[in-house]
Coordinates of C-alpha atoms and ligand atoms in Angstrom, one line a residue:
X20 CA -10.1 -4.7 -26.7
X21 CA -13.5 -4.6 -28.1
X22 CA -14.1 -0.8 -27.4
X23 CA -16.3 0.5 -29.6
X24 CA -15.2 3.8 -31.2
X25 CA -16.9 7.0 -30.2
X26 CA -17.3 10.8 -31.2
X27 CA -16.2 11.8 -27.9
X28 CA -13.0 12.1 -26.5
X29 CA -11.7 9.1 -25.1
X30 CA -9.5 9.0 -21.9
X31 CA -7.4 6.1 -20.8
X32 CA -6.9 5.7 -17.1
X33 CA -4.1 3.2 -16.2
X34 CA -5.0 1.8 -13.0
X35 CA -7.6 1.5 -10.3
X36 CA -6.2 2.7 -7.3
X37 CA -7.1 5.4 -4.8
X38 CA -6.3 7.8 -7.8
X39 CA -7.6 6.3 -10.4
X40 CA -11.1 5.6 -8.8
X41 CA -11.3 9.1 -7.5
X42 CA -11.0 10.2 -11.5
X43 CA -13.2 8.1 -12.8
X44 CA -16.0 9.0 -10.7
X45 CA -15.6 12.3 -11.5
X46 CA -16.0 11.8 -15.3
X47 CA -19.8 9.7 -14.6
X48 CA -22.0 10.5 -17.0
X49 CA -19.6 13.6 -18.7
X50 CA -19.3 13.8 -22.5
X51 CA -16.8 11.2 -22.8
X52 CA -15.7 7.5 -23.4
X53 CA -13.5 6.4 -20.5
X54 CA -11.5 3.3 -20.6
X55 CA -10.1 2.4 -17.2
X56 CA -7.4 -0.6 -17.5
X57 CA -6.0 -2.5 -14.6
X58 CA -4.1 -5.4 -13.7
X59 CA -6.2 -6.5 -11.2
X60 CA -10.0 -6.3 -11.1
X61 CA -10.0 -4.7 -7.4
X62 CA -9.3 -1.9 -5.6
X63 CA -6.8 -2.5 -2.8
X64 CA -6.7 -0.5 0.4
X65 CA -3.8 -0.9 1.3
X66 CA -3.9 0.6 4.8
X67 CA -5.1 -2.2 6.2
X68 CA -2.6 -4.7 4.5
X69 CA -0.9 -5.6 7.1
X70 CA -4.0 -7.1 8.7
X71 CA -4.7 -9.3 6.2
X72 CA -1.0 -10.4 7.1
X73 CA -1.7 -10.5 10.5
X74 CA -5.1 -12.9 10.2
X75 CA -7.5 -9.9 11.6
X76 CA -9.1 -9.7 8.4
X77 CA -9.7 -11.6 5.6
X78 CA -8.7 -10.0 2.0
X79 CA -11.6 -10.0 0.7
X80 CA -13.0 -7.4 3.2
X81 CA -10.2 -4.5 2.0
X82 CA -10.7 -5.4 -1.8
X83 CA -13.6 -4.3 -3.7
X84 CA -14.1 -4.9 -7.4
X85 CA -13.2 -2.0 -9.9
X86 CA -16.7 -3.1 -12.2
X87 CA -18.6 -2.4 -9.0
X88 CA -17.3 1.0 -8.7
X89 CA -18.5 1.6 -12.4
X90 CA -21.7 -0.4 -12.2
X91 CA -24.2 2.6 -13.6
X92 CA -21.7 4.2 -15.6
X93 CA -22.8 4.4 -19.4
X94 CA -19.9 5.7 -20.6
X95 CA -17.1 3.3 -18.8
X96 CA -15.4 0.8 -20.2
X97 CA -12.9 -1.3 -17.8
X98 CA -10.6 -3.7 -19.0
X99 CA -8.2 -6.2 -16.8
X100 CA -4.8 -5.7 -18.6
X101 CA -1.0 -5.1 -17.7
X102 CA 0.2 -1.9 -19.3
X103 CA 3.0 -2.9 -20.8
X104 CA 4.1 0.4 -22.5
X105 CA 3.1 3.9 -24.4
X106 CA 3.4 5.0 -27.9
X107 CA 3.3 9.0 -27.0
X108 CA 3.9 9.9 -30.4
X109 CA 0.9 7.3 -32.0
X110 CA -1.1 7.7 -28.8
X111 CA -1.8 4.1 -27.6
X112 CA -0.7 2.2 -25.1
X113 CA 0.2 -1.7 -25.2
X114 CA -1.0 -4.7 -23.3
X115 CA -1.3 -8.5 -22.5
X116 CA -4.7 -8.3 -23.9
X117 CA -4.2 -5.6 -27.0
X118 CA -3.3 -2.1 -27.7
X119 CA -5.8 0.9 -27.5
X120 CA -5.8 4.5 -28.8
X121 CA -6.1 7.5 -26.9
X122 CA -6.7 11.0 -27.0
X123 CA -6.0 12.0 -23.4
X124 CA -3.7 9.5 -21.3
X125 CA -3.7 9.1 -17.1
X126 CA -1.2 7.2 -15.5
X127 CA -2.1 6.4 -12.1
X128 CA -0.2 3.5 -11.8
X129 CA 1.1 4.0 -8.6
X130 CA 4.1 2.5 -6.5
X131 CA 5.6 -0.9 -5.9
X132 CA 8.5 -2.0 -3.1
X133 CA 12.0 -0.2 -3.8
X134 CA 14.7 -2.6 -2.8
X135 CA 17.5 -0.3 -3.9
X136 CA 19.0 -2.4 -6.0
X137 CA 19.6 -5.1 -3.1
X138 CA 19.1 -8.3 -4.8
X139 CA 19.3 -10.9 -1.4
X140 CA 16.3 -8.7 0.2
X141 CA 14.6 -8.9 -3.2
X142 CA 15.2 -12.8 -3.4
X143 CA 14.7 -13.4 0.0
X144 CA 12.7 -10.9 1.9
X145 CA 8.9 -10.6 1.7
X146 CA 6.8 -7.5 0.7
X147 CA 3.7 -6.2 2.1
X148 CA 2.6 -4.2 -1.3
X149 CA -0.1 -6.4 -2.6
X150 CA -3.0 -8.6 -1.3
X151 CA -1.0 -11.9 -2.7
X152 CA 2.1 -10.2 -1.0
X153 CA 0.4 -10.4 2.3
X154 CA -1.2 -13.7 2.2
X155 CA 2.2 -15.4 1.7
X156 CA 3.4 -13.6 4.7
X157 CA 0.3 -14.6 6.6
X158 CA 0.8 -18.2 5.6
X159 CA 5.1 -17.9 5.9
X160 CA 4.1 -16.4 9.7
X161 CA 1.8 -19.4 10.4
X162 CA 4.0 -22.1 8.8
X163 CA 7.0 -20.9 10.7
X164 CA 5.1 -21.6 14.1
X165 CA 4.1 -24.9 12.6
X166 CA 7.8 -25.7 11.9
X167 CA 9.2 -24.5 14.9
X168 CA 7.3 -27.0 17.2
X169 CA 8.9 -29.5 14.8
X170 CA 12.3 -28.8 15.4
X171 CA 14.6 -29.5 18.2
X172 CA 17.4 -26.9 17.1
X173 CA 17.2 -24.2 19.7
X174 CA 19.1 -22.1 17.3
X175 CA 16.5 -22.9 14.1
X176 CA 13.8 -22.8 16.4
X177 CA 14.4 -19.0 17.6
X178 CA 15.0 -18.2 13.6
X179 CA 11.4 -19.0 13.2
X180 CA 10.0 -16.9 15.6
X181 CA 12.0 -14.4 14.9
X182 CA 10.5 -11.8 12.9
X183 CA 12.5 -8.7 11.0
X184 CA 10.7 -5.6 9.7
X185 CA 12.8 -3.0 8.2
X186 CA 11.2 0.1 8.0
X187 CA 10.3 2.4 10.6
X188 CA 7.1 4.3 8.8
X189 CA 3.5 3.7 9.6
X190 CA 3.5 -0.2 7.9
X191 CA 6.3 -1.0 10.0
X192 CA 4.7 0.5 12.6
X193 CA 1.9 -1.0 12.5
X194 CA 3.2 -4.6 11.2
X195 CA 5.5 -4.7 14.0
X196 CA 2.6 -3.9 16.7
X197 CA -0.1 -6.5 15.5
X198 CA 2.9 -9.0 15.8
X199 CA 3.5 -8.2 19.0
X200 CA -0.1 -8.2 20.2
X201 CA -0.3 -11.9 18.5
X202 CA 2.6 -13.1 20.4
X203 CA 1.4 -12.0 23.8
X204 CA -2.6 -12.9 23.0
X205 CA -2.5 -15.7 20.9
X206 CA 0.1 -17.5 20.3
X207 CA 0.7 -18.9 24.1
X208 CA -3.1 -20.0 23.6
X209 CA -2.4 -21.5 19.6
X210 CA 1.0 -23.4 20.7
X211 CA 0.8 -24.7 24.5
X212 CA 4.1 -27.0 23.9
X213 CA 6.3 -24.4 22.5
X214 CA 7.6 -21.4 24.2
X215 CA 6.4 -18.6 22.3
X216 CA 8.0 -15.9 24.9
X217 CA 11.4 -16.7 23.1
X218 CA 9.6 -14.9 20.1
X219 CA 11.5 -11.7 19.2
X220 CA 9.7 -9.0 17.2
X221 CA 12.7 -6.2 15.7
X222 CA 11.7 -3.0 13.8
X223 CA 14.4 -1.6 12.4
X224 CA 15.1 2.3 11.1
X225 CA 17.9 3.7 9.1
X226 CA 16.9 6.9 10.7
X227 CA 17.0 8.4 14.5
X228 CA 13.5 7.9 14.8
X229 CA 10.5 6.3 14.0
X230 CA 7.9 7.7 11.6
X231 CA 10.4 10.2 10.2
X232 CA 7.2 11.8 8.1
X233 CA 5.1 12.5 11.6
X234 CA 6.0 14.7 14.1
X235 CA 8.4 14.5 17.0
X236 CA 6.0 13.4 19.3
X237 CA 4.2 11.2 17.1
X238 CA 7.4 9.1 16.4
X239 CA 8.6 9.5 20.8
X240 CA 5.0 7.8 21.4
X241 CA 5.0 5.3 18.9
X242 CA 7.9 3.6 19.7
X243 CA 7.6 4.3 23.4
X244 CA 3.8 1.7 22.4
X245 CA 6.0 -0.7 20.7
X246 CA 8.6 -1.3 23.7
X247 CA 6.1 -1.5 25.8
X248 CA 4.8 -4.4 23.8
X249 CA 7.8 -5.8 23.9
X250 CA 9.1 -4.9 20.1
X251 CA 13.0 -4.5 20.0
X252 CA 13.4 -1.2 18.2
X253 CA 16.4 -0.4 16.5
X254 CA 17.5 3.0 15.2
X255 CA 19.9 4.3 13.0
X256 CA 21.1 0.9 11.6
X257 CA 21.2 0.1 7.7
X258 CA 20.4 -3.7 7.0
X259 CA 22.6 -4.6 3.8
X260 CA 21.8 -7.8 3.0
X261 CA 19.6 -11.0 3.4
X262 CA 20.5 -14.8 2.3
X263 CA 17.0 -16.1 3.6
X264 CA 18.1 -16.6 6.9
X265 CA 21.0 -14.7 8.2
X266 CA 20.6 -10.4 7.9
X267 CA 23.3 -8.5 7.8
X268 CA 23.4 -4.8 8.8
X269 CA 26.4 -1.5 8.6
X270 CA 27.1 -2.6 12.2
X271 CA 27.9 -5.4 14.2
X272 CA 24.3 -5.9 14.6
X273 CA 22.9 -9.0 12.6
X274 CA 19.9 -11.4 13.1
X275 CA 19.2 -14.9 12.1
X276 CA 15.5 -15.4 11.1
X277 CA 13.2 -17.0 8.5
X278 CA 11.3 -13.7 8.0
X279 CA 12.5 -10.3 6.9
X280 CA 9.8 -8.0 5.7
X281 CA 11.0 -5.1 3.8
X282 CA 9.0 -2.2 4.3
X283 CA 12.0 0.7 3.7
X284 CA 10.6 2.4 0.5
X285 CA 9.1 2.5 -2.8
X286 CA 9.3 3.8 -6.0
X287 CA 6.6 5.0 -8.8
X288 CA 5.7 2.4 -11.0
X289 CA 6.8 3.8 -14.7
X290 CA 5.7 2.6 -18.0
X291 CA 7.9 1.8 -21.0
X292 CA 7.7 4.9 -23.8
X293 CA 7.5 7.1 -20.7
X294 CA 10.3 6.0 -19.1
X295 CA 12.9 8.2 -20.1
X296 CA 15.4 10.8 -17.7
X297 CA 13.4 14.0 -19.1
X298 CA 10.1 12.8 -17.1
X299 CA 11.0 10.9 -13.9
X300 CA 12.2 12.5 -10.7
X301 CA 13.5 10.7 -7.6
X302 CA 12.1 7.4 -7.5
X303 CA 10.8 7.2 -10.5
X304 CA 8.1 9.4 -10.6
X305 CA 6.3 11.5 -13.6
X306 CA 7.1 15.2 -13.0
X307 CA 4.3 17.0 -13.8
X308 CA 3.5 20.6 -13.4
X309 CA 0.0 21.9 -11.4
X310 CA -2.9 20.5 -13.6
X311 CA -1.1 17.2 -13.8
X312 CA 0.2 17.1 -17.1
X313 CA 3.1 15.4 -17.8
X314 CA 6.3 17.5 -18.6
X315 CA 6.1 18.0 -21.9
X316 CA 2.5 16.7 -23.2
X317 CA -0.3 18.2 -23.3
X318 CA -2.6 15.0 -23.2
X319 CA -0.9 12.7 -20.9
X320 CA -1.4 13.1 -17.1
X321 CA 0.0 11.6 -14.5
X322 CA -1.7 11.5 -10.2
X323 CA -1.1 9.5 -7.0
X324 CA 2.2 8.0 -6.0
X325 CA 3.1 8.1 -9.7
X326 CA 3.2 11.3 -9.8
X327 CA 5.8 14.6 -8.8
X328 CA 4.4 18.0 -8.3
X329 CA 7.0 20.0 -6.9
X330 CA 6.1 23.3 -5.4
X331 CA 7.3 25.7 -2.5
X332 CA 5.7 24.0 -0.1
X333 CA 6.3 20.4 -0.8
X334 CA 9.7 20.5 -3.1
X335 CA 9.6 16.6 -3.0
X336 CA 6.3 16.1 -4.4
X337 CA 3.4 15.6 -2.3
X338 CA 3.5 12.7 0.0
X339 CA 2.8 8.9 -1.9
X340 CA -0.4 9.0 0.7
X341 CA -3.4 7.8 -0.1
X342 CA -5.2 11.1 0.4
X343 CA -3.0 13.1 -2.3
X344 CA -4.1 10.5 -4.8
X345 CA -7.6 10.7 -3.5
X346 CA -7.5 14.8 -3.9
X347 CA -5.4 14.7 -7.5
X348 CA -7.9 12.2 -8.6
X349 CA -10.7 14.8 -8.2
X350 CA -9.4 17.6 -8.8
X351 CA -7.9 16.0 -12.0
X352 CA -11.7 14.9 -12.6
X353 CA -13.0 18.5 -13.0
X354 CA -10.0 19.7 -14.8
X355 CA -10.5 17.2 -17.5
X356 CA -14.6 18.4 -17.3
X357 CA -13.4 21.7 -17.9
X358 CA -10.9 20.5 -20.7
X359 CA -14.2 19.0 -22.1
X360 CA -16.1 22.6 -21.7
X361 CA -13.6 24.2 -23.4
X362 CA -12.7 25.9 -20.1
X363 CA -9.8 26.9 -18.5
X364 CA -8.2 24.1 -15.9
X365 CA -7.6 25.0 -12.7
X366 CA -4.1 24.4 -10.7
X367 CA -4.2 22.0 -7.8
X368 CA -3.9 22.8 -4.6
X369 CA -3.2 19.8 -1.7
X370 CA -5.5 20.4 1.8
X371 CA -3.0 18.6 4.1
X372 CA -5.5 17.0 6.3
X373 CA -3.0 15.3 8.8
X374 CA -1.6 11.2 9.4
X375 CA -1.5 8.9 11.8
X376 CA -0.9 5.2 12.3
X377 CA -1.5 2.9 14.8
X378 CA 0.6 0.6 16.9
X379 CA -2.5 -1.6 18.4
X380 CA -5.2 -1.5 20.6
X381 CA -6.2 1.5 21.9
X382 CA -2.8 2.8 20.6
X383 CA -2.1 5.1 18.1
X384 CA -0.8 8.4 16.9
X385 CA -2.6 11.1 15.0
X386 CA -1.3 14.9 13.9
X387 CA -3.7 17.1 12.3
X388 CA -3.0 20.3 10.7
X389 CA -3.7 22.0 14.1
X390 CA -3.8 19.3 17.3
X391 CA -1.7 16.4 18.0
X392 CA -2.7 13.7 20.0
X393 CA -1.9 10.0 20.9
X394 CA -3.2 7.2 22.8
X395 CA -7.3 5.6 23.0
X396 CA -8.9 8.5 21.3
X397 CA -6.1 8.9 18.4
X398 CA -7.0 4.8 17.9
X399 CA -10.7 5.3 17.8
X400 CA -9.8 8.5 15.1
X401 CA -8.0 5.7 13.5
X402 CA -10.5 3.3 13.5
X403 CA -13.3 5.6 12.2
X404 CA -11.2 7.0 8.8
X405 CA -10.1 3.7 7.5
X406 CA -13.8 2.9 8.1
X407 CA -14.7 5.9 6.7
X408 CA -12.4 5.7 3.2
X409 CA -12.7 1.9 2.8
X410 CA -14.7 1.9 -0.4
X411 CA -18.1 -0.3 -0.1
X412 CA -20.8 -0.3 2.4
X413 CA -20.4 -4.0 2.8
X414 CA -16.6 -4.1 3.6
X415 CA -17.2 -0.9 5.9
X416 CA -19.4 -3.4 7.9
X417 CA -17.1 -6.7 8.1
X418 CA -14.2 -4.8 8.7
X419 CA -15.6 -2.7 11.6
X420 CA -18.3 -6.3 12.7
X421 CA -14.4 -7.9 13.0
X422 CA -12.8 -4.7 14.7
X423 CA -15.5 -5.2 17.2
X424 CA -15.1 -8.9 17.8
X425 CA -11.1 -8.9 17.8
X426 CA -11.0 -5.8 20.1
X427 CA -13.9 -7.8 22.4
X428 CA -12.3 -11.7 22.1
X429 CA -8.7 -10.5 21.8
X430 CA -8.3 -12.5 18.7
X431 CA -7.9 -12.6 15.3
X432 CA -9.2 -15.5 13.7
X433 CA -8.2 -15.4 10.0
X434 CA -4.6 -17.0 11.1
X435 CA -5.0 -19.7 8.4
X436 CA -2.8 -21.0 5.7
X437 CA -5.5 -21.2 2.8
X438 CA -2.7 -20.9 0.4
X439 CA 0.7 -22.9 1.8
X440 CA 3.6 -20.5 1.2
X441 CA 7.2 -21.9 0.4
X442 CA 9.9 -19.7 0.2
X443 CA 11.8 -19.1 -2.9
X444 CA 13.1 -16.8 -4.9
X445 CA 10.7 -13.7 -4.9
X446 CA 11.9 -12.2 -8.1
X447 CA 10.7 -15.4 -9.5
X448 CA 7.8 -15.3 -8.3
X449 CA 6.2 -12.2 -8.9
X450 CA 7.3 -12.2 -12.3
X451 CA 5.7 -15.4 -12.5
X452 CA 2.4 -13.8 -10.3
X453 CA 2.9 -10.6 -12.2
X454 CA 2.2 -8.6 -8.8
Ligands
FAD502 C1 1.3 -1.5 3.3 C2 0.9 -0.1 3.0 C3 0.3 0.7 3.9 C4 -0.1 2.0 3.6 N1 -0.7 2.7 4.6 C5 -1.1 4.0 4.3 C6 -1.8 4.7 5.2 O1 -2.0 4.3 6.4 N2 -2.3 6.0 4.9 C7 -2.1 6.5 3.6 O2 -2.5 7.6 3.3 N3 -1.4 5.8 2.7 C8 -1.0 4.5 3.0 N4 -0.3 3.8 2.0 C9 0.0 4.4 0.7 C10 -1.2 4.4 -0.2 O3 -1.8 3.1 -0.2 C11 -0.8 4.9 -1.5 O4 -0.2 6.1 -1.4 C12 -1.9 5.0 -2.5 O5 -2.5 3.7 -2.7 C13 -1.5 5.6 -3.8 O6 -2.7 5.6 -4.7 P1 -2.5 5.5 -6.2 O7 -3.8 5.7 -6.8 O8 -1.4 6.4 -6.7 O9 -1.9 4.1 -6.5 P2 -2.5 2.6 -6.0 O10 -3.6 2.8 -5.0 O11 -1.4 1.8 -5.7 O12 -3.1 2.1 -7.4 C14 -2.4 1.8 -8.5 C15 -3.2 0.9 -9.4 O13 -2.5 0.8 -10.7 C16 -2.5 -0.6 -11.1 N5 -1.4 -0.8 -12.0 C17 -0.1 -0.6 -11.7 N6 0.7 -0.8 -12.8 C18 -0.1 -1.2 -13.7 C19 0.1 -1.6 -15.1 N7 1.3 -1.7 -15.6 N8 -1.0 -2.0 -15.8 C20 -2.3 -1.9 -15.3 N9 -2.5 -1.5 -14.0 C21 -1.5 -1.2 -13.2 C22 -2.4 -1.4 -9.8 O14 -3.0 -2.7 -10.0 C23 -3.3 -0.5 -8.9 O15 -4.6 -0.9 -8.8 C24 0.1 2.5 2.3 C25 0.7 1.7 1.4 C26 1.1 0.4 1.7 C27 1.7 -0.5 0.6

């Protein structure tokens, strides 16, 4: 990998996400040779995915490039590489570009989409995880309009406007609302000769309610938003299976569309050579104990979605948020400055400092540690932290210069098919995109 050896300590971070980032810039200018590997070159906020799905913003305004972050830091190195696997016993780690020694190991690897083990939704359904991941449903969403003026089949006509999101957290949510804002706003503008009011939006939950991490209210206000933008919301119904056009479910319910977008769960992303039953928990993740260290090493640490801290208060873990990953990251950064001191570390403690979504203009839902609220103000509290933890002055300003013009032209004007999407296999694809 062409890293020079060095006669300090050198710490691997795998991967450049909110976790990772929040680490590294901890460890600036500390008594130290980091190495930070990723298999992308950006960072991806992936809050605002679904908007690059949506055409209200461009990707390129919620990804910033990892060598930016580091610009300045003498002892960085950062190398675009897949992780492929660990040698804990050897300390290295293996990938598509070379292997690399270690002598203190973070996995920050985060999560990807958990299809439990449903192969149809994995063939057939599309994923809103990765920046690729939403531009083909950005261009699948366009095409479909496309094709639907084409056809005269009613019935293949209504499965292209017919969109299916499974999964009734925030990116449903919040998927299933800036659909149904683009049906009523633009497409009767985009597509005078076809009669987008036959256009069905349906969010489905396995659960009773929406949201199931927010509270009561929360979820009762969100989906009482979506109905009244005309989503169909359907609750406590299991979808089993999906052949690229017809969706089954565990009731009599079923749907005929072209697009089924599986937002229902996730699981860590684990690494070969630390893989094994003794360190994973429930989906996957590292169990570590309160300075992050991986059961049973010393040197290897694990934050962010990757990683399970179980405690009293959160026996599950912490939530796989971008603000636990944001607060491991740093408090894993001083721990590892104090490692370096020959100090003692310190054990982490998570500052829950609230959630909310949003379900679309001047809509959304906020709970903080102490107040609740919903409605304008909860959007504009919205508005102002993704602003707020979108990393780079520059995308700050064309995310919020877009907000503005969207929220004043009721548009969204990134609705183009830059890169045509057909549908096929997905397993096939990502292996082949490596997403
Ligand atoms: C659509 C969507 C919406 C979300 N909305 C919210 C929200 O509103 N609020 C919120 O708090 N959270 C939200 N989240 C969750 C939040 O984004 C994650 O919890 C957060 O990103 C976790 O941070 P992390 O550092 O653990 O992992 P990530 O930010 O996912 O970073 C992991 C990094 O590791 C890299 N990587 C993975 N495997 C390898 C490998 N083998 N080799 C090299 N590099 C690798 C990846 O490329 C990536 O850069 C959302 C997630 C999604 C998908």
């Amino acid at each position: 990998m062409n890293i020079p050896q060095s006669s300090n300590p050198r710490f691997v971070i795998i991967g450049g996400g909110f976790g990772g980032i929040a680490l590294a810039k901890k460890l600036r200018d500390k008594e130290a040779q980091v190495v930070l590997l990723d298999k992308h070159n950006y960072h991806n906020f992936q809050p605002l995915l679904y908007q690059v799905s949506t055409g209200g913003l461009e990707p390129d305004s919620i990804a910033y490039p990892i060598r930016k972050v580091l610009q300045g830091y003498p002892n960085f190195y950062f190398r675009l590489a897949n992780v492929v696997e660990i040698d804990t016993v050897k300390k290295k780690v293996f990938t598509n570009i070379g292997d690399i020694n270690y002598d203190y190991l973070i996995v920050a690897t985060g999560s990807q989409t958990n299809y439990f083990g449903n192969k149809g939704i994995e063939a057939m359904g599309m994923a809103m995880k990765t920046i690729p991941q939403s531009l083909n449903l950005r261009s699948l969403i366009l095409e479909n309009f496309e094709q639907a003026l084409l056809t005269d089949d009613l019935h293949a006509r209504d499965a292209l406007m017919n969109f299916v999101i499974v999964g009734g957290g925030p990116t449903g949510v919040e998927l299933a609302g800036a659909l149904a804002e683009i049906k009523k706003g633009i497409l009767p503008k985009d597509y005078p000769d076809l009669d987008t009011r036959r256009a069905q939006i349906n969010l489905i939950q396995a659960g009773d309610r929406l949201l199931p991490a927010m509270s009561e209210v929360a979820s009762r206000k969100a989906e009482r938003f979506l109905e009244g933008l005309g989503v169909n919301v359907w609750k406590n119904i299991r979808v089993s299976d999906y052949d690229g056009l017809h969706v089954t479910t565990d009731t009599d319910v079923s749907f005929d569309t072209a697009t089924l977008v599986w937002a229902a769960g996730v699981s860590a992303v684990s690494i070969k050579g630390l893989d094994a039953k003794e360190f994973l928990c429930r989906g996957n993740r590292l169990k570590v104990n309160q300075f992050h260290q991986v059961e049973g090493f010393k040197n290897i640490f694990a934050i962010g979605d990757v990683a399970q801290m179980e405690s009293e208060d959160f026996p599950n873990g912490h939530p796989m948020m971008a603000q636990p990953a944001i607060q491991q990251g740093r408090s894993l950064g001083e721990n590892l400055v104090r490692l370096i001191d020959g100090k003692p570390m310190k054990p982490f403690v998570y500052r829950d400092k609230g959630s909310m979504a949003t379900v679309g203009r001047n809509k959304a839902v906020v709970d903080l540690p102490k107040i609740k609220f919903q409605g304008v103000f909860a959007w504009f509290v919205w508005m102002f932290v993704h602003l707020y933890f979108l990393i780079g002055f520059r995308n700050r300003v064309v995310v919020f210069i877009n907000w503005v013009y969207n929220y004043v032209r009721f548009d969204r004007e990134a609705r183009l098919i830059i890169r045509p999407f057909k549908k096929q296999n997905q397993v096939e694809r990502n292996k082949l995109m490596q997403d």
